[in-house]
Coordinates of C-alpha atoms (C1' of nucleotides) in Angstrom, one line a residue:
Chain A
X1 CA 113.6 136.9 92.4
X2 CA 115.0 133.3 93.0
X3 CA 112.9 130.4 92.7
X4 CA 112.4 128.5 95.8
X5 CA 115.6 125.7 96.2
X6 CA 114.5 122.6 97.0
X7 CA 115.8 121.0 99.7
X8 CA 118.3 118.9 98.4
X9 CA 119.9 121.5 96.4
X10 CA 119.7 123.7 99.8
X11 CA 121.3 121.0 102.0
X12 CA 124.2 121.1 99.3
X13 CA 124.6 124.4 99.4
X14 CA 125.0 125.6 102.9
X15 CA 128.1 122.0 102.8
X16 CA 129.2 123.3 100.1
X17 CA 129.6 127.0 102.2
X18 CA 130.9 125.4 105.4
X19 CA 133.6 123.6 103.2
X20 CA 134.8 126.6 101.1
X21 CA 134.3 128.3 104.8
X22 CA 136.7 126.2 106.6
X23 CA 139.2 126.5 103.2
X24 CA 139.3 129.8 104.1
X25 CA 140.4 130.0 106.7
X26 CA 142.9 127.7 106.0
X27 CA 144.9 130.3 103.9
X28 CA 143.2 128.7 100.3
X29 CA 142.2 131.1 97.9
X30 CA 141.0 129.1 95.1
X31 CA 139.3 125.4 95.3
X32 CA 138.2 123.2 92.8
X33 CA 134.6 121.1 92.9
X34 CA 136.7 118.2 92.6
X35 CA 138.0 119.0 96.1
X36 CA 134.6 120.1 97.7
X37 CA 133.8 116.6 96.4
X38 CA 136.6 114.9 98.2
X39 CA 135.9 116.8 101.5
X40 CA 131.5 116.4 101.2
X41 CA 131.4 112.7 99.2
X42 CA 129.6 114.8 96.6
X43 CA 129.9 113.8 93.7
X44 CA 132.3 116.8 91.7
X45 CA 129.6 116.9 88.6
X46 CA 126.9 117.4 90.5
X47 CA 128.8 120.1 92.2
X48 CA 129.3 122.3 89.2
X49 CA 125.6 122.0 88.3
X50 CA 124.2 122.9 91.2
X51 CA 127.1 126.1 91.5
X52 CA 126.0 127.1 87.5
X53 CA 122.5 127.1 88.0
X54 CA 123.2 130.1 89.9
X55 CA 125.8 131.7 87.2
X56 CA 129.0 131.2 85.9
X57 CA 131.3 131.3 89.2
X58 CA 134.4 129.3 88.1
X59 CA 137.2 130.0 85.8
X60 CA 137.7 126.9 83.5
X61 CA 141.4 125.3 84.3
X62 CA 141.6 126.9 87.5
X63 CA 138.8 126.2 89.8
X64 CA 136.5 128.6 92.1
X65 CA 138.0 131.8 94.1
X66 CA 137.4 130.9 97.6
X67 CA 135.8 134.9 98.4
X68 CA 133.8 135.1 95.7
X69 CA 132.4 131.8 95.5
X70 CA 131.5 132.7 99.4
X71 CA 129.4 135.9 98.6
X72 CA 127.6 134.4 95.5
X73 CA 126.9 130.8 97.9
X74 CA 125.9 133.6 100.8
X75 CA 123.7 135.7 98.4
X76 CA 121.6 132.2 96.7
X77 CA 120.7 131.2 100.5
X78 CA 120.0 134.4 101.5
X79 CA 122.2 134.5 104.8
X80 CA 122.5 138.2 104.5
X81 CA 120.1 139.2 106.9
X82 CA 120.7 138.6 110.9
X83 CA 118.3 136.2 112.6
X84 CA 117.9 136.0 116.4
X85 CA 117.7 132.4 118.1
X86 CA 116.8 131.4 121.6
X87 CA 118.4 127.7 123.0
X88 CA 116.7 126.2 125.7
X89 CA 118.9 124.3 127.9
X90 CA 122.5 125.6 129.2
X91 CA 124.0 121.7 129.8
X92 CA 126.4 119.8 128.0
X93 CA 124.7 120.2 124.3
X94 CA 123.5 124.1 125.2
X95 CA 127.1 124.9 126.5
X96 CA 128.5 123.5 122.9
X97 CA 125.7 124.9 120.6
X98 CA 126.6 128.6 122.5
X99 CA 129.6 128.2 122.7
X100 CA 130.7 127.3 118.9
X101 CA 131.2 130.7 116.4
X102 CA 129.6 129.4 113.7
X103 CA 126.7 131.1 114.2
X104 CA 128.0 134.5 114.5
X105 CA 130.2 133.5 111.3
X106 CA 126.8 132.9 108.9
X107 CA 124.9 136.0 110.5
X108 CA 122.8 133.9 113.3
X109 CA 122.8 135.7 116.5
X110 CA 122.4 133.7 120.1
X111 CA 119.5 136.5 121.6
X112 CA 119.2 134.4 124.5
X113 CA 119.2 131.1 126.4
X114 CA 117.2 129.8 128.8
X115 CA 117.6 127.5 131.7
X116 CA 115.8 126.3 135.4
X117 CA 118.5 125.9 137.0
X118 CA 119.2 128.5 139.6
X119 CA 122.6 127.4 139.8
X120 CA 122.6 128.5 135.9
X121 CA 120.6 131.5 135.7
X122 CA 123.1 134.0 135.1
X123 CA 126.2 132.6 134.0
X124 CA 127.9 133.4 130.3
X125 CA 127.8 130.6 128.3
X126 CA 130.1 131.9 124.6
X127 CA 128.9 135.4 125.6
X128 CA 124.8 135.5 126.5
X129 CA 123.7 135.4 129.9
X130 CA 121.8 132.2 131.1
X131 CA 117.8 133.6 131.5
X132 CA 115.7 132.3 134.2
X133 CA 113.7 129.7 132.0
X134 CA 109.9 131.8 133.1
X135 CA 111.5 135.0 131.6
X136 CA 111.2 133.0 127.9
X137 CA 107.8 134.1 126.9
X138 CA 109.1 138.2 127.1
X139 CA 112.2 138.0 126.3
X140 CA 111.3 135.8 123.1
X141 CA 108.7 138.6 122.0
X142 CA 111.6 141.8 123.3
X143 CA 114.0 140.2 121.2
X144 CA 112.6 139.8 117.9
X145 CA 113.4 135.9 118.6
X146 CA 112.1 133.6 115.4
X147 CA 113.8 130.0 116.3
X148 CA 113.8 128.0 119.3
X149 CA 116.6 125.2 119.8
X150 CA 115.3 122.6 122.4
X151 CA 118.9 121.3 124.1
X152 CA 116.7 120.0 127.1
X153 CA 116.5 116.3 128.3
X154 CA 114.2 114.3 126.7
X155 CA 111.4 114.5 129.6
X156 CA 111.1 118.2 129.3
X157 CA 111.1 118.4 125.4
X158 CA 107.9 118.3 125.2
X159 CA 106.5 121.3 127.4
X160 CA 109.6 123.7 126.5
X161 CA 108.2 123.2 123.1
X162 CA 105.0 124.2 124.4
X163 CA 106.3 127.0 125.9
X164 CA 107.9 128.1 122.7
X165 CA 104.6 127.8 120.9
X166 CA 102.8 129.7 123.5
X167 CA 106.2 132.4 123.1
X168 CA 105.0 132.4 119.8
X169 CA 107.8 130.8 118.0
X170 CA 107.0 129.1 114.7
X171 CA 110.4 127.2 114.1
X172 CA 111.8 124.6 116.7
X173 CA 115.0 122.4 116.2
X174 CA 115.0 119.5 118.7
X175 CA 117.8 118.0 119.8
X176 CA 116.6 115.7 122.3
X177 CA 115.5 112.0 120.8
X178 CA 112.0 113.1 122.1
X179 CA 109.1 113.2 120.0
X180 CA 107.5 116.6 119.8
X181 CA 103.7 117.2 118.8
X182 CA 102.9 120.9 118.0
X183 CA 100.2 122.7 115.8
X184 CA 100.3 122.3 112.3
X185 CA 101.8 125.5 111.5
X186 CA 105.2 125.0 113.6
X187 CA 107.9 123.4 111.9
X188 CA 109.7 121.1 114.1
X189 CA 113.5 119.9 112.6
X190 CA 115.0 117.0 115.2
X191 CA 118.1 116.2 115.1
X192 CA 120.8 114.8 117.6
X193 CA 124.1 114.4 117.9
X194 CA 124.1 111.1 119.0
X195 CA 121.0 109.7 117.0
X196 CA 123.6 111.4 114.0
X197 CA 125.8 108.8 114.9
X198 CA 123.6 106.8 115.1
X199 CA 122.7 107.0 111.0
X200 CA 126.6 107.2 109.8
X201 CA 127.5 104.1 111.7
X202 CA 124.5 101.7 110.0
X203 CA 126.3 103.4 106.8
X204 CA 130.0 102.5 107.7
X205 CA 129.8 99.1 110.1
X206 CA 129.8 96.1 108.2
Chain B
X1 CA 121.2 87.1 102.4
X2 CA 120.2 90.8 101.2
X3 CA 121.5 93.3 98.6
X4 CA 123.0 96.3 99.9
X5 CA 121.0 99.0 101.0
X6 CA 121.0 102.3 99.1
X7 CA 122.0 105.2 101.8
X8 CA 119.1 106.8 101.3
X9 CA 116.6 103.6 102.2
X10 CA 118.9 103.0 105.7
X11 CA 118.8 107.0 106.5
X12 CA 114.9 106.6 106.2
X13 CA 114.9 103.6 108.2
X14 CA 117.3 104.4 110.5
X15 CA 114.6 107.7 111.4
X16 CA 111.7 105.4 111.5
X17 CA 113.9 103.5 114.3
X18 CA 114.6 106.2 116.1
X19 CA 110.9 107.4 116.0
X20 CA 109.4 104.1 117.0
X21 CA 111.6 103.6 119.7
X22 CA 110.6 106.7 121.1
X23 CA 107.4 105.3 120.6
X24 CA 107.7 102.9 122.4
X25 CA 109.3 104.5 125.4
X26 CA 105.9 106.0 125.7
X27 CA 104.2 103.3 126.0
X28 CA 102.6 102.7 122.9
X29 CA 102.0 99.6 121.2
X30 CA 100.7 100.0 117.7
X31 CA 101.8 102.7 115.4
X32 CA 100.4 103.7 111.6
X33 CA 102.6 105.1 108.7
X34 CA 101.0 108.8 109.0
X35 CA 102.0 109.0 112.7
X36 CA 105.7 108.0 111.6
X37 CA 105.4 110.4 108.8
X38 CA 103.9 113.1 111.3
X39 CA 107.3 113.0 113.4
X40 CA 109.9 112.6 110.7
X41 CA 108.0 114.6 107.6
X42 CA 108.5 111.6 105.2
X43 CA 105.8 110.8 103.3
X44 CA 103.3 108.4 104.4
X45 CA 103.8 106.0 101.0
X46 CA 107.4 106.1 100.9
X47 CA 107.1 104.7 105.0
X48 CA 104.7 101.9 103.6
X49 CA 106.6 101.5 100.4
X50 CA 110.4 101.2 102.6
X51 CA 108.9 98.7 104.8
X52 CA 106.8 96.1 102.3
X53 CA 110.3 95.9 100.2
X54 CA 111.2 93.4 103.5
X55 CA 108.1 92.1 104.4
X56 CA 104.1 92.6 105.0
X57 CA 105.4 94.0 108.8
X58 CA 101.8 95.8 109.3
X59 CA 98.2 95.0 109.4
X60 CA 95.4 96.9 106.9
X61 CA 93.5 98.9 109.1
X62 CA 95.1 98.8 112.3
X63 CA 99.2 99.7 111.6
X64 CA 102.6 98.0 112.8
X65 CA 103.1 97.2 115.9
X66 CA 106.1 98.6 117.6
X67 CA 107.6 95.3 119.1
X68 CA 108.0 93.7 116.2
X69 CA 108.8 96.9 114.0
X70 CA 111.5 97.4 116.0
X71 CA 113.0 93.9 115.8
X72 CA 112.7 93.8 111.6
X73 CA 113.8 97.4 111.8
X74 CA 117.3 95.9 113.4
X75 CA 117.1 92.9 111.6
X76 CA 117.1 95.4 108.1
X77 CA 119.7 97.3 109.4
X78 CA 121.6 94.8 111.0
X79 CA 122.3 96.4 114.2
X80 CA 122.7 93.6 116.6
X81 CA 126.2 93.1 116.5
X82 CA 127.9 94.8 119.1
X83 CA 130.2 97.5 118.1
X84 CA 132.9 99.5 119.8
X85 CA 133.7 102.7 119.2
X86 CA 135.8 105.4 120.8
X87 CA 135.5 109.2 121.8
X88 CA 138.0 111.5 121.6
X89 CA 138.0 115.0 123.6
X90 CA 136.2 114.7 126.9
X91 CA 134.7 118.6 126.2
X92 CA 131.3 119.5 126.1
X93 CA 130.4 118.0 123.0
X94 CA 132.2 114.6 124.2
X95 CA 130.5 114.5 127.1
X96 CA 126.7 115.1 125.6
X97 CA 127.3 112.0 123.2
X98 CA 128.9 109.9 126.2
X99 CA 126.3 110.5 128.4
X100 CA 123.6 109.6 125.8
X101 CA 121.6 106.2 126.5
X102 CA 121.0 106.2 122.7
X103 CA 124.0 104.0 122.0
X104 CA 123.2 101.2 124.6
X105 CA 119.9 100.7 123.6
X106 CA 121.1 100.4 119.7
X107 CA 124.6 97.6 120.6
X108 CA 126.9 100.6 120.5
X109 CA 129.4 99.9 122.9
X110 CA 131.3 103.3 123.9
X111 CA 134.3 101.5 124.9
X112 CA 136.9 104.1 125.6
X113 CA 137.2 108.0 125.7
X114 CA 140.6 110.1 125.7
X115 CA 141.5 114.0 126.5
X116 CA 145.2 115.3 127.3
X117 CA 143.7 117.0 130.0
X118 CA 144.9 115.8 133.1
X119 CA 142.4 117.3 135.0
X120 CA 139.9 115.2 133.1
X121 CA 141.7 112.2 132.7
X122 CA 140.5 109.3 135.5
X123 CA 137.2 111.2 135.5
X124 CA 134.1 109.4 134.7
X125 CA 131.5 110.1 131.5
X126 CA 128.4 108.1 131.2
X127 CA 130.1 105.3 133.1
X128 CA 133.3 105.1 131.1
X129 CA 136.6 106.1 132.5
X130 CA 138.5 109.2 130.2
X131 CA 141.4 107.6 129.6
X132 CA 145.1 109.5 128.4
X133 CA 145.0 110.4 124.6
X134 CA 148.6 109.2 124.7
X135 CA 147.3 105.4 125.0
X136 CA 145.3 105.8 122.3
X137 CA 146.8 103.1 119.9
X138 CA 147.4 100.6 122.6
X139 CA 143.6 100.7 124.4
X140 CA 142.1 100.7 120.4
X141 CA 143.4 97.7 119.6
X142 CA 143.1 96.1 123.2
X143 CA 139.6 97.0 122.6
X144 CA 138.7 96.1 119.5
X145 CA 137.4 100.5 118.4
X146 CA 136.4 99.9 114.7
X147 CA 135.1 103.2 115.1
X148 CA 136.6 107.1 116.5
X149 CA 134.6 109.7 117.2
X150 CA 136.2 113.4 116.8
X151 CA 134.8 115.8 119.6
X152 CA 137.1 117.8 119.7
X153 CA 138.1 121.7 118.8
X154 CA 138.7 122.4 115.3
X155 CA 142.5 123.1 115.7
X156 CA 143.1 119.5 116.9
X157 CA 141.1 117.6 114.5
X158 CA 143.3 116.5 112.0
X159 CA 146.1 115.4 114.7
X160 CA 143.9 112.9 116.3
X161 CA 142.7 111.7 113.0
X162 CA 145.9 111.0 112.1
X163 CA 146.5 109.1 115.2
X164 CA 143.5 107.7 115.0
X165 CA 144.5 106.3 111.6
X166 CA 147.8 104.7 112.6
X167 CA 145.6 103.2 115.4
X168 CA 144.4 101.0 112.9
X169 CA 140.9 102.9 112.5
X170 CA 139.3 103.1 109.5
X171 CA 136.0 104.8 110.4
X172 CA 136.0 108.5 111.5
X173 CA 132.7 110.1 113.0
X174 CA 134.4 114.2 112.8
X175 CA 132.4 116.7 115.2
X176 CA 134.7 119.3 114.2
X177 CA 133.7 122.1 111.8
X178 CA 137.6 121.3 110.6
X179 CA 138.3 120.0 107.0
X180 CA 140.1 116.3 107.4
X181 CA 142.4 114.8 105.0
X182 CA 142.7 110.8 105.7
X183 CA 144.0 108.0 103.4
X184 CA 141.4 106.7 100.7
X185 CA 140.7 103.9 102.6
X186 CA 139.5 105.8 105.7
X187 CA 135.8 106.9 105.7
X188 CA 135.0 110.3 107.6
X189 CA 131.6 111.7 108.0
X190 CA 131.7 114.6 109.3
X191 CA 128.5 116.3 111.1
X192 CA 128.3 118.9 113.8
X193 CA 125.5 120.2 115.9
X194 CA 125.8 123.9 115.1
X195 CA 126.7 123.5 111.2
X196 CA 123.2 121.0 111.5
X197 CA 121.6 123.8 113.1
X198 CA 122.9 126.0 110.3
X199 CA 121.3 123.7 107.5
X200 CA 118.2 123.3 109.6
X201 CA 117.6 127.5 109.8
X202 CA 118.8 127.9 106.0
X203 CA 115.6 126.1 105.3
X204 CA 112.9 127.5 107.5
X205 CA 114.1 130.9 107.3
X206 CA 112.4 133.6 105.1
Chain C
dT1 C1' 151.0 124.8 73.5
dA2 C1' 149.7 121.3 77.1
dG3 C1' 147.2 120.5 81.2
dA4 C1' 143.5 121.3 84.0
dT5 C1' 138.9 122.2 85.2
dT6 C1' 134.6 124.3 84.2
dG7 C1' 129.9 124.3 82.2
dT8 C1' 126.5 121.5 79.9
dT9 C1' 124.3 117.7 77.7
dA10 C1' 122.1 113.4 77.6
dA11 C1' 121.1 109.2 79.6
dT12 C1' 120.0 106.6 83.9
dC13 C1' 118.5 105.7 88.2
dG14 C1' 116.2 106.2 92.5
dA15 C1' 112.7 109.0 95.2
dT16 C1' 108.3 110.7 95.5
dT17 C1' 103.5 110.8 95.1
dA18 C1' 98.5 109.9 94.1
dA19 C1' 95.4 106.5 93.8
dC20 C1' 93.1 102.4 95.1
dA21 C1' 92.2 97.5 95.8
dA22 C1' 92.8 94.4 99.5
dT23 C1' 91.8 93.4 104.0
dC24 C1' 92.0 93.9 109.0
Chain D
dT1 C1' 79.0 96.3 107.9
dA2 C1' 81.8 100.7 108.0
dG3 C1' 86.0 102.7 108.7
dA4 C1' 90.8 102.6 108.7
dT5 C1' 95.2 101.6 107.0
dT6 C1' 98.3 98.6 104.5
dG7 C1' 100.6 97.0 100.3
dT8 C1' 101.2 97.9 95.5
dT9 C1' 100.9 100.0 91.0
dA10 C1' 101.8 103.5 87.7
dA11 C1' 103.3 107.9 86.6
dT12 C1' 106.3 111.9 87.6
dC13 C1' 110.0 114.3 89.2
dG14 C1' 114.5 115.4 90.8
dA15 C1' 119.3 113.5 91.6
dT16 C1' 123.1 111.4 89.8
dT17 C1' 126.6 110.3 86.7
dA18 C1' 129.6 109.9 82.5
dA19 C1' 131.3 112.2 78.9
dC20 C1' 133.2 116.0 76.6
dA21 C1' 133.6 120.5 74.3
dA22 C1' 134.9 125.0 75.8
dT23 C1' 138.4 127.7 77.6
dC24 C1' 141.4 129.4 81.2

DNA sequence: TAGATTGTTAATCGATTAACAATC
DNA sequence: TAGATTGTTAATCGATTAACAATC
């Protein structure tokens, strides 16, 4: 029914859900865009336009309702359904990405993750059992699994990708700082926690 | 000398940075606007278009070539100061952006990290002693931290912000999926691997 | 009623892109 | 010379913002 978002208007969205998400839980049940704006740096206009575009959400005077703007945020990003994931790599960045319940929170379910490591292989990291890394290619396919998160070093980026390719997986987010070549029709999203900080401190230092 | 740059012209250059020094980690020495546009998705003209606002960096026919990219690259951005920041929370997260060589190699000087922990406290992370969260204030200004990092859980978050603050800091990096309220004249950005994951997966999904 | 905040318009600004001459 | 790729222009599109009537 929806048009496609664009981007940008996407990007904004899914802040705008992890704000009123957090809000939440915080015992609010009404916020206004002025104070999304103060907690995202987006501007409060721009806010409102984006949420009407959609319908009319808010009650003029008062501000949004913290459930329902939720389900109508939920229901324009289509977060509804459940997607399966895969992360490759149970060390320091795997062990957080498992371990946070964010995912479980916005319908993304942690199918699997995959490590080398003997020493690994079969520990719980938030819940999933660590997979013997030569297991990925089946257990992607047995489990339905659509993305593949790359928490490796930066040597081995490159051939787990490969791997997940080969598995048949179409979306990868890396999170190592290595550059990843794949086939035109896999969509690779980097990203790093540190490069992150990388970007806001050029912003902030003088 | 130069005017302020718009965030979104350092963001973009700040990615072709992080690209070309991949780059050249793998030994390349020339590099043309499609292949930077190959790894970070941005348009081939706006790459061209960012760069000659500085300068004539490349050569027709052939491309840039990565040394001296990278050195008008941190000349733009102005990244060779060296700046101190600290961590707090020696967790998972802490430790994956501790142990990073990604801040060394940009004049980011990780120059303290702190935990309650006992157990982790004297323990070292990527070379840098974890030192008690209650000496916060004194080691920050010792050292100079114009910059905290947050990694650490959600429940704590705005506690060490707050003492982060009185520490004199005025330039929050927040990890935490947790909402923080901070004096006007405090900065946060807040970004977290698993909410980036989230925005990442909101895109690529059906 | 008075105050607050939405929804919407209109105007501006920056980002994006295609196209191509210049030139290595 | 032929091929490749930069630097730059011109045109378009989307983002941003200020302002304010509508209305809770």
């Amino acid at each position: 029914m929806a048009e496609r978002l664009t981007v940008g208007v996407a990007a904004r969205l899914s802040r705008y859900l992890q704000v009123v998400t957090q809000a939440r839980k915080m015992g609010k049940e009404r916020i206004s865009s002025q104070e999304i704006s103060d907690y995202t740096n987006i501007n409060a206009t721009q806010i409102r336009r984006d949420l009407s575009t959609f319908g009319k959400f808010g009650k003029r005077g008062v501000g949004y309702s913290i459930d329902s703007l939720l389900n109508e945020i939920r229901k324009i990003l289509r977060t509804q359904g459940q997607h399966n994931i895969a992360v490759v790599g149970a060390g320091r960045l795997g062990e957080a990405i498992a371990s946070s319940p964010i995912f479980a929170e916005h319908g993304i379910n942690i199918a699997a993750i995959f490590d080398t490591d003997p020493e690994k292989i079969g520990r719980s990291l938030g819940g999933v059992l660590v997979s013997d890394y030569a297991g990925l290619a089946a257990i992607a396919r047995e489990q339905n699994i659509v993305v593949g998160v790359l928490a490796v070093p930066a040597g081995s980026a490159q051939r787990a990708a490969d791997d997940l390719v080969s598995a048949g997986i179409r979306i990868i987010i890396n999170y190592s700082e290595a550059l990843i070549d794949t086939p035109s029709d896999v969509v690779v999203h980097t990203s790093n926690p540190a490069v992150d900080l990388l970007h806001a401190l050029y912003f902030h230092l003088a």
